[in-house]
mmCIF file of C-alpha atoms in Angstrom:
data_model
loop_
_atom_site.group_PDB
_atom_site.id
_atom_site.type_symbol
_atom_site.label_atom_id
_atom_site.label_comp_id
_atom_site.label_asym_id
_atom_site.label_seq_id
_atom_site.Cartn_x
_atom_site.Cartn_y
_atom_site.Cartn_z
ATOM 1 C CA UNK A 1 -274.940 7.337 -38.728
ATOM 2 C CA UNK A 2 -271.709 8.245 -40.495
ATOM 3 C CA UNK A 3 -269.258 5.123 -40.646
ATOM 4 C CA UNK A 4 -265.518 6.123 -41.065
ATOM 5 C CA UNK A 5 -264.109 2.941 -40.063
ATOM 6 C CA UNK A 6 -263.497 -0.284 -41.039
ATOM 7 C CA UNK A 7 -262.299 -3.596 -40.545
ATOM 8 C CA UNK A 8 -258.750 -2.749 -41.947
ATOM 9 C CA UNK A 9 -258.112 -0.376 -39.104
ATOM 10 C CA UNK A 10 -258.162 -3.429 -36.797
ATOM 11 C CA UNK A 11 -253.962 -3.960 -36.417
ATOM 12 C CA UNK A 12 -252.190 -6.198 -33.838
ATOM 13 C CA UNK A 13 -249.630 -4.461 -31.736
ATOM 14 C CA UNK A 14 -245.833 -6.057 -32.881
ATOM 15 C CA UNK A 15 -245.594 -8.363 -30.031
ATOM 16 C CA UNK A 16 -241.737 -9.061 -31.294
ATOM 17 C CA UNK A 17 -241.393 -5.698 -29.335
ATOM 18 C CA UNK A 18 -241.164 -6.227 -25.920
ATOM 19 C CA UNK A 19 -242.608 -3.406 -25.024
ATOM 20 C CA UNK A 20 -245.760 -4.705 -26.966
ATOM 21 C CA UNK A 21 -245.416 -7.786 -24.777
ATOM 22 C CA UNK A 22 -247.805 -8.392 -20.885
ATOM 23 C CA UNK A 23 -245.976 -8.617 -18.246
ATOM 24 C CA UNK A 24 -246.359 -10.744 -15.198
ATOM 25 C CA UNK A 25 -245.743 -9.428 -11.664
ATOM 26 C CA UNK A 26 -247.308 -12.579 -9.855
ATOM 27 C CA UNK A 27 -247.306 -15.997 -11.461
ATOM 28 C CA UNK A 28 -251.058 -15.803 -11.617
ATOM 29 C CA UNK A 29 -250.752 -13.598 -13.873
ATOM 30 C CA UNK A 30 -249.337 -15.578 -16.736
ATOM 31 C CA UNK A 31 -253.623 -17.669 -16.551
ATOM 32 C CA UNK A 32 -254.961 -15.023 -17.537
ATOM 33 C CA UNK A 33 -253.276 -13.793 -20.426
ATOM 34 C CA UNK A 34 -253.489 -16.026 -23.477
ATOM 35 C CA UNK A 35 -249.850 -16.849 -25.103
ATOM 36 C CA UNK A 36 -250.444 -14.837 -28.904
ATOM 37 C CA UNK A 37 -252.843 -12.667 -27.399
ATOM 38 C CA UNK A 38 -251.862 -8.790 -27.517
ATOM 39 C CA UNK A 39 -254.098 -5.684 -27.918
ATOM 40 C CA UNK A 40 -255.829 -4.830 -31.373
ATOM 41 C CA UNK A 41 -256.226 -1.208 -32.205
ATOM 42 C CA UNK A 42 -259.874 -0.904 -33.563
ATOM 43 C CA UNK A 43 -260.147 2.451 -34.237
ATOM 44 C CA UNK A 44 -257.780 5.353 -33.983
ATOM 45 C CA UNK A 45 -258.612 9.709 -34.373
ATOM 46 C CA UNK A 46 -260.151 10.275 -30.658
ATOM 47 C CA UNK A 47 -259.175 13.353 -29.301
ATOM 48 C CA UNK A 48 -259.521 11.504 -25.338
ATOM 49 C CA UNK A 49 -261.558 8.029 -25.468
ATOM 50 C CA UNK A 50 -263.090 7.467 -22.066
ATOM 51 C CA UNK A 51 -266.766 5.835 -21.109
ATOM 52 C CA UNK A 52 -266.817 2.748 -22.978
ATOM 53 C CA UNK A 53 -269.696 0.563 -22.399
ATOM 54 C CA UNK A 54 -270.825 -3.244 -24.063
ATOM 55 C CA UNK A 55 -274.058 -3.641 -25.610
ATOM 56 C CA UNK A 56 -274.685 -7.281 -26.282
ATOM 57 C CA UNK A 57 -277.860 -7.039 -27.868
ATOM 58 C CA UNK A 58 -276.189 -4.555 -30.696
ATOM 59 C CA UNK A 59 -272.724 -6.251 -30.679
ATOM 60 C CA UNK A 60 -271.671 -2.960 -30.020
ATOM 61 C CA UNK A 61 -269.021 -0.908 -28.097
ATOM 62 C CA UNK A 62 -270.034 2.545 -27.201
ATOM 63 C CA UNK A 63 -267.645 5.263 -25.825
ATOM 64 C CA UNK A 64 -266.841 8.715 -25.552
ATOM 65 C CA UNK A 65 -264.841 10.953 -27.171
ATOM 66 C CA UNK A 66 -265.142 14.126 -24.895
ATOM 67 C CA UNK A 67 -263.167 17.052 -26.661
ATOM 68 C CA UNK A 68 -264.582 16.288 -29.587
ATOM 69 C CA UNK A 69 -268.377 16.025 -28.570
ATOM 70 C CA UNK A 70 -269.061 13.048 -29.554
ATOM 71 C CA UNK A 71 -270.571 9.301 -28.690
ATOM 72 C CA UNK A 72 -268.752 6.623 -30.756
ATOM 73 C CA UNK A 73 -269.982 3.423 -31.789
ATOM 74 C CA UNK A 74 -268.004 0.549 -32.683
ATOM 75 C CA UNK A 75 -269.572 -2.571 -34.405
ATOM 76 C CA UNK A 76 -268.759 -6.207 -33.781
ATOM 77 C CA UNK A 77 -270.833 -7.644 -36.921
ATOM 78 C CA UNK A 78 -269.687 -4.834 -39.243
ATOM 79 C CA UNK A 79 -265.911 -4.135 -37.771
ATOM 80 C CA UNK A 80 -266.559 -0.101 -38.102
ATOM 81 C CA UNK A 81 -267.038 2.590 -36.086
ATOM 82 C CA UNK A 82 -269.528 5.209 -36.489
ATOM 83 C CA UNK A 83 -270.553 8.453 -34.993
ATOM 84 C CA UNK A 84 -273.732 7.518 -32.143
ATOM 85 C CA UNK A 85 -274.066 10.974 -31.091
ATOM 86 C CA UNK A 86 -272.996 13.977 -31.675
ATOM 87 C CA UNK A 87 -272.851 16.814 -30.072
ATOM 88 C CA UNK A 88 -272.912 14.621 -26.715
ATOM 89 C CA UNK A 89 -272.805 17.809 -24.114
ATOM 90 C CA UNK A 90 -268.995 16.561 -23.738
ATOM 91 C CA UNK A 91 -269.999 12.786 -22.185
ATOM 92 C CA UNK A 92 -267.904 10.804 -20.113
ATOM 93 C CA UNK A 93 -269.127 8.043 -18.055
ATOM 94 C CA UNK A 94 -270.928 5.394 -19.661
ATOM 95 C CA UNK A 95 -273.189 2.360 -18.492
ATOM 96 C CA UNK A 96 -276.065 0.596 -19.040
ATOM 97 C CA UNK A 97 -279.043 0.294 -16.449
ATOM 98 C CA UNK A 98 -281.162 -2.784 -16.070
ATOM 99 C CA UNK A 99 -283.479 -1.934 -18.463
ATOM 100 C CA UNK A 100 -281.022 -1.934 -21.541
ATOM 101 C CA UNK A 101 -281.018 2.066 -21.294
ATOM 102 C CA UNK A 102 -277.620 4.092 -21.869
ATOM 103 C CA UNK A 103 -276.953 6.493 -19.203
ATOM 104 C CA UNK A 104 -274.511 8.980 -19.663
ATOM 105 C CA UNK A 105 -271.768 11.347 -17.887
ATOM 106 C CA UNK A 106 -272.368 15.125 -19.614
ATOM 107 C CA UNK A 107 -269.680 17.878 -18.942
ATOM 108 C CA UNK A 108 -270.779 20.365 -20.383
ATOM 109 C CA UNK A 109 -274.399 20.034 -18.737
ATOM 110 C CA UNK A 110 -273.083 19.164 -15.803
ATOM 111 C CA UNK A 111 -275.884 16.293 -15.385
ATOM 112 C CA UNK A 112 -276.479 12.652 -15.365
ATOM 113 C CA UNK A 113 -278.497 11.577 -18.544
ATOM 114 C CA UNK A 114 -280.744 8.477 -19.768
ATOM 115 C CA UNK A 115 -281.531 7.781 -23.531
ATOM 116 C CA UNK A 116 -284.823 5.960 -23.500
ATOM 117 C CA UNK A 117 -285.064 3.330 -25.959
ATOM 118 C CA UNK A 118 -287.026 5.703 -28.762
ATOM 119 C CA UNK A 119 -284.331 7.925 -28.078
ATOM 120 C CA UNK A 120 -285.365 10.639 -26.090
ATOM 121 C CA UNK A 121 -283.441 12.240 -23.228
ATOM 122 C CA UNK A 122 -284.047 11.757 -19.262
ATOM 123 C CA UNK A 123 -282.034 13.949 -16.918
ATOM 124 C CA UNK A 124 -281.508 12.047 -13.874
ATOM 125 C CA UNK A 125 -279.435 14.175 -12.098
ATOM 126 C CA UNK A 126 -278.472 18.001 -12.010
ATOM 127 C CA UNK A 127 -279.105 19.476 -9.082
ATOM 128 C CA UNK A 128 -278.107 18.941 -5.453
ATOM 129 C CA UNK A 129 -280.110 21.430 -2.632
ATOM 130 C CA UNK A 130 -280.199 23.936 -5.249
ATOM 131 C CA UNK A 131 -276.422 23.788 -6.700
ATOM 132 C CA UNK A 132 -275.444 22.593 -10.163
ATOM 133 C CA UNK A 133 -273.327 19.631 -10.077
ATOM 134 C CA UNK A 134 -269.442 19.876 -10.961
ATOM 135 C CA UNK A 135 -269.005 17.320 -14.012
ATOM 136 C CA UNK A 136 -270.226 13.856 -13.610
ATOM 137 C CA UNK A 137 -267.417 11.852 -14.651
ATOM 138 C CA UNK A 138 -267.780 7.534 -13.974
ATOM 139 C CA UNK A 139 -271.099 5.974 -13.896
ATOM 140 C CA UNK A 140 -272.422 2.052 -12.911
ATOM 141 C CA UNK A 141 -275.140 0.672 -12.062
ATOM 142 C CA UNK A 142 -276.204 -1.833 -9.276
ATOM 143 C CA UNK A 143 -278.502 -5.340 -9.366
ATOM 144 C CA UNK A 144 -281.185 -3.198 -7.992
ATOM 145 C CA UNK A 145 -281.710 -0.690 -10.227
ATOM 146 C CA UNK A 146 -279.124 1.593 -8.621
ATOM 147 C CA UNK A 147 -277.198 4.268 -9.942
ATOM 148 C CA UNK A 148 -273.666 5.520 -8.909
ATOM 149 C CA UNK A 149 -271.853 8.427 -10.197
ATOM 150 C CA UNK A 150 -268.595 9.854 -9.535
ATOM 151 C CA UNK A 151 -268.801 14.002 -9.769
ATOM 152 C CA UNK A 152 -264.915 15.040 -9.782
ATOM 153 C CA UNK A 153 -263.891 19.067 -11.069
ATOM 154 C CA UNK A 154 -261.883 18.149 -14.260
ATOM 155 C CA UNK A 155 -264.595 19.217 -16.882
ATOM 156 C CA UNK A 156 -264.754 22.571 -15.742
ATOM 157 C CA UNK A 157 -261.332 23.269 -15.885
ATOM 158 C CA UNK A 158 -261.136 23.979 -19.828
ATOM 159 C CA UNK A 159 -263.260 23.965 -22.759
ATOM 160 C CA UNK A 160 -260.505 21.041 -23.866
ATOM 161 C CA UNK A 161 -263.296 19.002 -22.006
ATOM 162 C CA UNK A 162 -266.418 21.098 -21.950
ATOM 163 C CA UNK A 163 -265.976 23.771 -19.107
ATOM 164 C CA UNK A 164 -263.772 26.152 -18.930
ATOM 165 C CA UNK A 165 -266.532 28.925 -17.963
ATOM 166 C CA UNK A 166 -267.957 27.701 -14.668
ATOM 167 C CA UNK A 167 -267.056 27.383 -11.478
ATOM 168 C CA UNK A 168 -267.459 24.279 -8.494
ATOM 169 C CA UNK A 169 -270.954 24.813 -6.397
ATOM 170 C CA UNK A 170 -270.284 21.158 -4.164
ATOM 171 C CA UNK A 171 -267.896 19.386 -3.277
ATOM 172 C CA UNK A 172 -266.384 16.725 -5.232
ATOM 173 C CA UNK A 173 -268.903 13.798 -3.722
ATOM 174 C CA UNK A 174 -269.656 10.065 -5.021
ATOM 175 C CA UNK A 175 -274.059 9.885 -5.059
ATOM 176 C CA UNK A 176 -276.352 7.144 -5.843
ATOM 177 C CA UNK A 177 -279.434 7.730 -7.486
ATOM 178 C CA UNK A 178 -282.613 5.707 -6.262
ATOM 179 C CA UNK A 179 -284.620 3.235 -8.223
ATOM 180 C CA UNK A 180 -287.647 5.877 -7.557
ATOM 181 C CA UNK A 181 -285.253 8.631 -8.828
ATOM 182 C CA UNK A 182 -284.073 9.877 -5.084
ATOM 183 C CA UNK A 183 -280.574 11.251 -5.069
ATOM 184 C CA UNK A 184 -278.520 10.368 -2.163
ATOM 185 C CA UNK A 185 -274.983 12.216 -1.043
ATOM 186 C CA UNK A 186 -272.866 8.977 -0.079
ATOM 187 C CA UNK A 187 -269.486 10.494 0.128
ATOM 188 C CA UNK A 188 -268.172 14.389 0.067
ATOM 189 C CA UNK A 189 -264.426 13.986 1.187
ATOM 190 C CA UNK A 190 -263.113 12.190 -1.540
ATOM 191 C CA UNK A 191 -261.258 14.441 -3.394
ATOM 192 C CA UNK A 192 -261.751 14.313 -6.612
ATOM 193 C CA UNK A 193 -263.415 10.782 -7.263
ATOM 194 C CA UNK A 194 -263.141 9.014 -10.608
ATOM 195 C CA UNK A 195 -263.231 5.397 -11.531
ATOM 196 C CA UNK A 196 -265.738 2.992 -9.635
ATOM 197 C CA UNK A 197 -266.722 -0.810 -10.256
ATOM 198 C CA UNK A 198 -268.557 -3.112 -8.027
ATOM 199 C CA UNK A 199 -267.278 -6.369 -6.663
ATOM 200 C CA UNK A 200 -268.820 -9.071 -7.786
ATOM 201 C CA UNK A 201 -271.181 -10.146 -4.854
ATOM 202 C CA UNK A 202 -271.833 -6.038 -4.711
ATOM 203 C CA UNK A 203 -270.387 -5.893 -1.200
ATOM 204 C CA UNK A 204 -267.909 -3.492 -2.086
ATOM 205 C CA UNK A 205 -267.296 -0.419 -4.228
ATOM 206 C CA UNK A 206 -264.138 0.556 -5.483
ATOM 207 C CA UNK A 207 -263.642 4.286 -6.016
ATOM 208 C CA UNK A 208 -260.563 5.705 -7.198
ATOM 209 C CA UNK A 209 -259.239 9.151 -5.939
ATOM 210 C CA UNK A 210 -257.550 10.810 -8.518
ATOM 211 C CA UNK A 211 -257.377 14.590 -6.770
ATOM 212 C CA UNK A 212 -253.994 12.898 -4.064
ATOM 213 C CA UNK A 213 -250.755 11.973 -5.231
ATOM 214 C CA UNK A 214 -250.331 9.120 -5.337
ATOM 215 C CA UNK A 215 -253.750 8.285 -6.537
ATOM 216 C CA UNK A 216 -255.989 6.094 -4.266
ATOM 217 C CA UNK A 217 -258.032 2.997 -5.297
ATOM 218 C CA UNK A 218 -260.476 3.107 -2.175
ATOM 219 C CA UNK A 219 -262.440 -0.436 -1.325
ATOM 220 C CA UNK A 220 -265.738 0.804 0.017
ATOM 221 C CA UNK A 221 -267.500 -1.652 2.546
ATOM 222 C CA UNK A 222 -271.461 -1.257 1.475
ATOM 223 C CA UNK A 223 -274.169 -1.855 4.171
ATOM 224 C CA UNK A 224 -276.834 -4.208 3.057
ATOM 225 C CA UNK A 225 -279.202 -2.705 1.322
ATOM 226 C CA UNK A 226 -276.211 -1.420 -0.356
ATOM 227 C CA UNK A 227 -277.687 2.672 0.300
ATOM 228 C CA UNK A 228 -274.599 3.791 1.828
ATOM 229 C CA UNK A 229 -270.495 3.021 2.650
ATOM 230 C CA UNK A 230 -270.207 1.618 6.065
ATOM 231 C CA UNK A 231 -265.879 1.844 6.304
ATOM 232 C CA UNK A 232 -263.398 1.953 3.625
ATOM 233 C CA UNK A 233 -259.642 1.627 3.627
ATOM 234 C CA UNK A 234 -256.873 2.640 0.626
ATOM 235 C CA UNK A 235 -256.320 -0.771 -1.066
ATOM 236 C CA UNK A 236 -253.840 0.834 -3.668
ATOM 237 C CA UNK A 237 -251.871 3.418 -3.824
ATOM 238 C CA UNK A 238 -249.861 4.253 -7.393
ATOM 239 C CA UNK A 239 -246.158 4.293 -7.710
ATOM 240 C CA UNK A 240 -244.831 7.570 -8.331
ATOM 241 C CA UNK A 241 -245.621 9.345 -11.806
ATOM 242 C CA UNK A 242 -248.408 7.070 -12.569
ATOM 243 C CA UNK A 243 -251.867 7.335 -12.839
ATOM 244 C CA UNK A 244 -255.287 5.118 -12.306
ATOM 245 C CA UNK A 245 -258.161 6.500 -13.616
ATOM 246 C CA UNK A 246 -261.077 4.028 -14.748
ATOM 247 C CA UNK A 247 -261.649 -0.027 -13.126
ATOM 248 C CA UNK A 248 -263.605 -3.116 -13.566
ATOM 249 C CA UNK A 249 -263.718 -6.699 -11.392
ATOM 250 C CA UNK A 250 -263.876 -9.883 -13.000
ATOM 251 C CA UNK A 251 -265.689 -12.682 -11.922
ATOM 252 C CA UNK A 252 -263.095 -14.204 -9.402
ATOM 253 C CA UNK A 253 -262.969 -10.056 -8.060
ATOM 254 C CA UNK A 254 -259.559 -9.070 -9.744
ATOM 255 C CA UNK A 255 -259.239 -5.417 -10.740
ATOM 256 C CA UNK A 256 -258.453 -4.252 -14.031
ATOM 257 C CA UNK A 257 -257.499 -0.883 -14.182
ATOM 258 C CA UNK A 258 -256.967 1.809 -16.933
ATOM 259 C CA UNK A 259 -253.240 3.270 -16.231
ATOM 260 C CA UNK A 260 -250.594 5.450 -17.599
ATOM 261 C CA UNK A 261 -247.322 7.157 -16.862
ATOM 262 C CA UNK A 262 -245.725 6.934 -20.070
ATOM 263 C CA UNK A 263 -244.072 3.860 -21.405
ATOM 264 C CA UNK A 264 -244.077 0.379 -19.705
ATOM 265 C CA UNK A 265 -246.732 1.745 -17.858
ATOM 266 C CA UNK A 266 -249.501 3.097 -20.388
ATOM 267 C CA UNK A 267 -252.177 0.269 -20.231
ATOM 268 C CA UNK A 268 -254.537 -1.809 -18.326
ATOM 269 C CA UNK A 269 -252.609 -2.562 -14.484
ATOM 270 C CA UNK A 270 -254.529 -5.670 -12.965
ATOM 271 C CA UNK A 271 -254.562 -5.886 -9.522
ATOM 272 C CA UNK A 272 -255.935 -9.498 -7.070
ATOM 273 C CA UNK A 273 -258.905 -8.559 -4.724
ATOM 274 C CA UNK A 274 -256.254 -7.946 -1.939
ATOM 275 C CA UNK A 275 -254.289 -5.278 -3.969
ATOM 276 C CA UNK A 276 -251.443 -6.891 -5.255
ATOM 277 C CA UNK A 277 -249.916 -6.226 -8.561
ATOM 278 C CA UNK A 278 -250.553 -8.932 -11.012
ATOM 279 C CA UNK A 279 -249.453 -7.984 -14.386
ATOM 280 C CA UNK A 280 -249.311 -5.393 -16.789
ATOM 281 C CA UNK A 281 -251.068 -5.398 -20.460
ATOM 282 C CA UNK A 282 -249.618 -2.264 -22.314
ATOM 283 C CA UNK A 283 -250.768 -0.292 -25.085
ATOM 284 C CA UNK A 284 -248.763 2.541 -27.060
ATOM 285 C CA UNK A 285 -250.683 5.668 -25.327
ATOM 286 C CA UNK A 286 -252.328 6.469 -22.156
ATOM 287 C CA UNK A 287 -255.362 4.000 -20.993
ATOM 288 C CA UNK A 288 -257.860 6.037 -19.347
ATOM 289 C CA UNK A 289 -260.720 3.237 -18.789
ATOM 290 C CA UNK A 290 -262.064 0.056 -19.984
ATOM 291 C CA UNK A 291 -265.240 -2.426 -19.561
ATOM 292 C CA UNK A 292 -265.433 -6.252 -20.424
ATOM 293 C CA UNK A 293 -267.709 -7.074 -23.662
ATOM 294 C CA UNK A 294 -268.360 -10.108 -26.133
ATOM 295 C CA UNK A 295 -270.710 -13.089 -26.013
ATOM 296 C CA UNK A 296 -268.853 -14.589 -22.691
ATOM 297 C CA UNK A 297 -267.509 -11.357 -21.366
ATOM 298 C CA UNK A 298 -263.839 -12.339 -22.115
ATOM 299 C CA UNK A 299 -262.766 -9.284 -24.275
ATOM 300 C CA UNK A 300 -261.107 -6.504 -23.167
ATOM 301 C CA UNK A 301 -262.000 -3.003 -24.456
ATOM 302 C CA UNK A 302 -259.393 -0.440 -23.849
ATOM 303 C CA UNK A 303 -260.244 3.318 -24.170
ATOM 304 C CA UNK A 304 -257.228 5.012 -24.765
ATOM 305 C CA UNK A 305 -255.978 8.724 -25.463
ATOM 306 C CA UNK A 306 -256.685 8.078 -29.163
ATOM 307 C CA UNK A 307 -257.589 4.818 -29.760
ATOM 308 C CA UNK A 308 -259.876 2.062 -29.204
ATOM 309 C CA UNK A 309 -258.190 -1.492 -28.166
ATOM 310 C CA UNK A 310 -259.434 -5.137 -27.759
ATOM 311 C CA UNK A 311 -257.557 -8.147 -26.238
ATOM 312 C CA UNK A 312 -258.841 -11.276 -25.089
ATOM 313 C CA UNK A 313 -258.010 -12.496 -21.597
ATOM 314 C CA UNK A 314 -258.543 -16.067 -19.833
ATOM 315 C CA UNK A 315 -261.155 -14.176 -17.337
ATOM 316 C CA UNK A 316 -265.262 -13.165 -17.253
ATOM 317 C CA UNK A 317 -266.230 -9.526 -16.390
ATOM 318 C CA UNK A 318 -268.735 -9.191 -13.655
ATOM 319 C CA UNK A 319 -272.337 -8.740 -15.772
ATOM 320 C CA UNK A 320 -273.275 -5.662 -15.805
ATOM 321 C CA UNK A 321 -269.998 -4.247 -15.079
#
């Protein structure tokens, strides 16, 4: 692997800048953001971060950086970040199954991808009654074995993102794959799904719809033997001129959500379990997703436009989310 970072990349935003600072919509708010805590930049020269992932057994963060083809790796132990894979087929979505396996989000292959653990490449999902998939975009997976993907049009639409020379076969649809490998069509009239996270008891799946304006986060009532939605309603809508895109739950089923709309808003948005706005924890450039990492799950891994972020918050992400 080629290393081209190190630890003196990692720099504290200036939190005598207020803009640097949280903010607090809800009192609430204010317990789960410790007081000299702001967002570290870890590693900057990402064309558009997205995907990230925890591995606790490496002490590593894995993301994407999809116009430049690659899989990044960033290293706890060593504090540098190094190229995983590369070319990647234009990956987005990352996550980890429950066998410790990566499983990947390719544009350009339009597929859904698992790298065994001596390396070697599993495609899980391409096809749908004959017809190529558009560009699988946000992945997680469930306690049992589960697999849910997100399959929006954005990386066809230029060769900034690995497309650019075909053209939508479905429609934009949210499927799970099987334990034994089955593919399933949950949902076809989302337009334009993107970010998804569990709850933490599983019961519900938040999807966010990125194709309306305002963007939609959608809480998804699961049957269950969690195989399919049974209602769902619009928990949040976005203000005007901003923008959700990637989510996660904590373990008391808060939302934290990747957001932008330029500044003050650029950043993770986190939201209680019955949609209202807590707080705001900005960073200098759009936030596109995020996951929860470390030894107790209390560090917060920002993929941003360019850069790669850590803060640590008073809260537990859900395991395995």
């Amino acid at each position: 692997m080629n290393d081209f970072g190190s630890s003196d990349q990692i720099l504290p935003l200036n939190l005598h800048d207020e803009a640097n600072r949280p903010r607090a919509f809800e009192p609430q708010f204010n317990d789960l953001i410790f007081p000299l805590a702001t967002p570290m930049r870890l590693f900057h020269g990402a064309a558009w971060g997205e995907g990230p992932v925890w591995f606790g057994d490496m002490r590593s963060l894995f993301w994407s950086d999809i116009p430049n083809n690659r899989i990044l790796r960033w290293s706890e132990e060593t504090q540098k970040t190094s190229i995983f894979r590369q070319p990647s087929n234009f990956a987005n979505g990352n996550t980890r199954d429950r066998q410790g396996r990566l499983v990947t989000c390719e544009h350009e292959t339009r597929r859904v991808t698992r790298t065994e653990h001596d390396g070697r490449i599993t495609i899980l999902a391409e096809c749908i009654d004959g017809k190529r998939l558009n560009s699988p975009n946000d992945i997680v997976t469930s306690r049992d074995g589960a697999i849910w993907f997100t399959d929006p049009i954005y990386g066809l639409q230029s060769r900034f993102e690995g497309g650019g020379s075909g053209h939508s076969e479905r429609p934009t649809s949210l499927y799970r794959i099987d334990p034994n490998g089955s593919i399933s069509i949950i949902a076809e009239d989302f337009d334009n799904p993107n970010g998804l996270c569990f709850s933490p008891d599983e019961s519900l799946l938040y999807v966010i719809e990125t194709g309306p304006s305002p963007h939609r986060i959608h809480a998804c009532c699961l049957n269950d033997d969690k195989t399919r939605i049974l209602s769902r309603d619009v928990l949040i809508e976005t203000a005007k001129n901003e923008f959700a895109d990637g989510l996660r739950c904590d373990e008391q089923g808060r939302l934290w959500c990747g957001w932008s709309g330029g500044p003050g808003l650029d950043g993770v948005m986190v939201f209680a379990p019955d949609g209202t706005r807590l707080g705001h924890i900005p960073v200098p450039e759009r936030c596109a997703n995020l996951c929860f990492g470390g030894a107790d799950r209390d560090f917060l891994y920002i993929a941003a436009a360019h850069s790669l972020y850590r803060v640590r918050v008073n809260a537990r992400g859900v395991a395995g989310g």
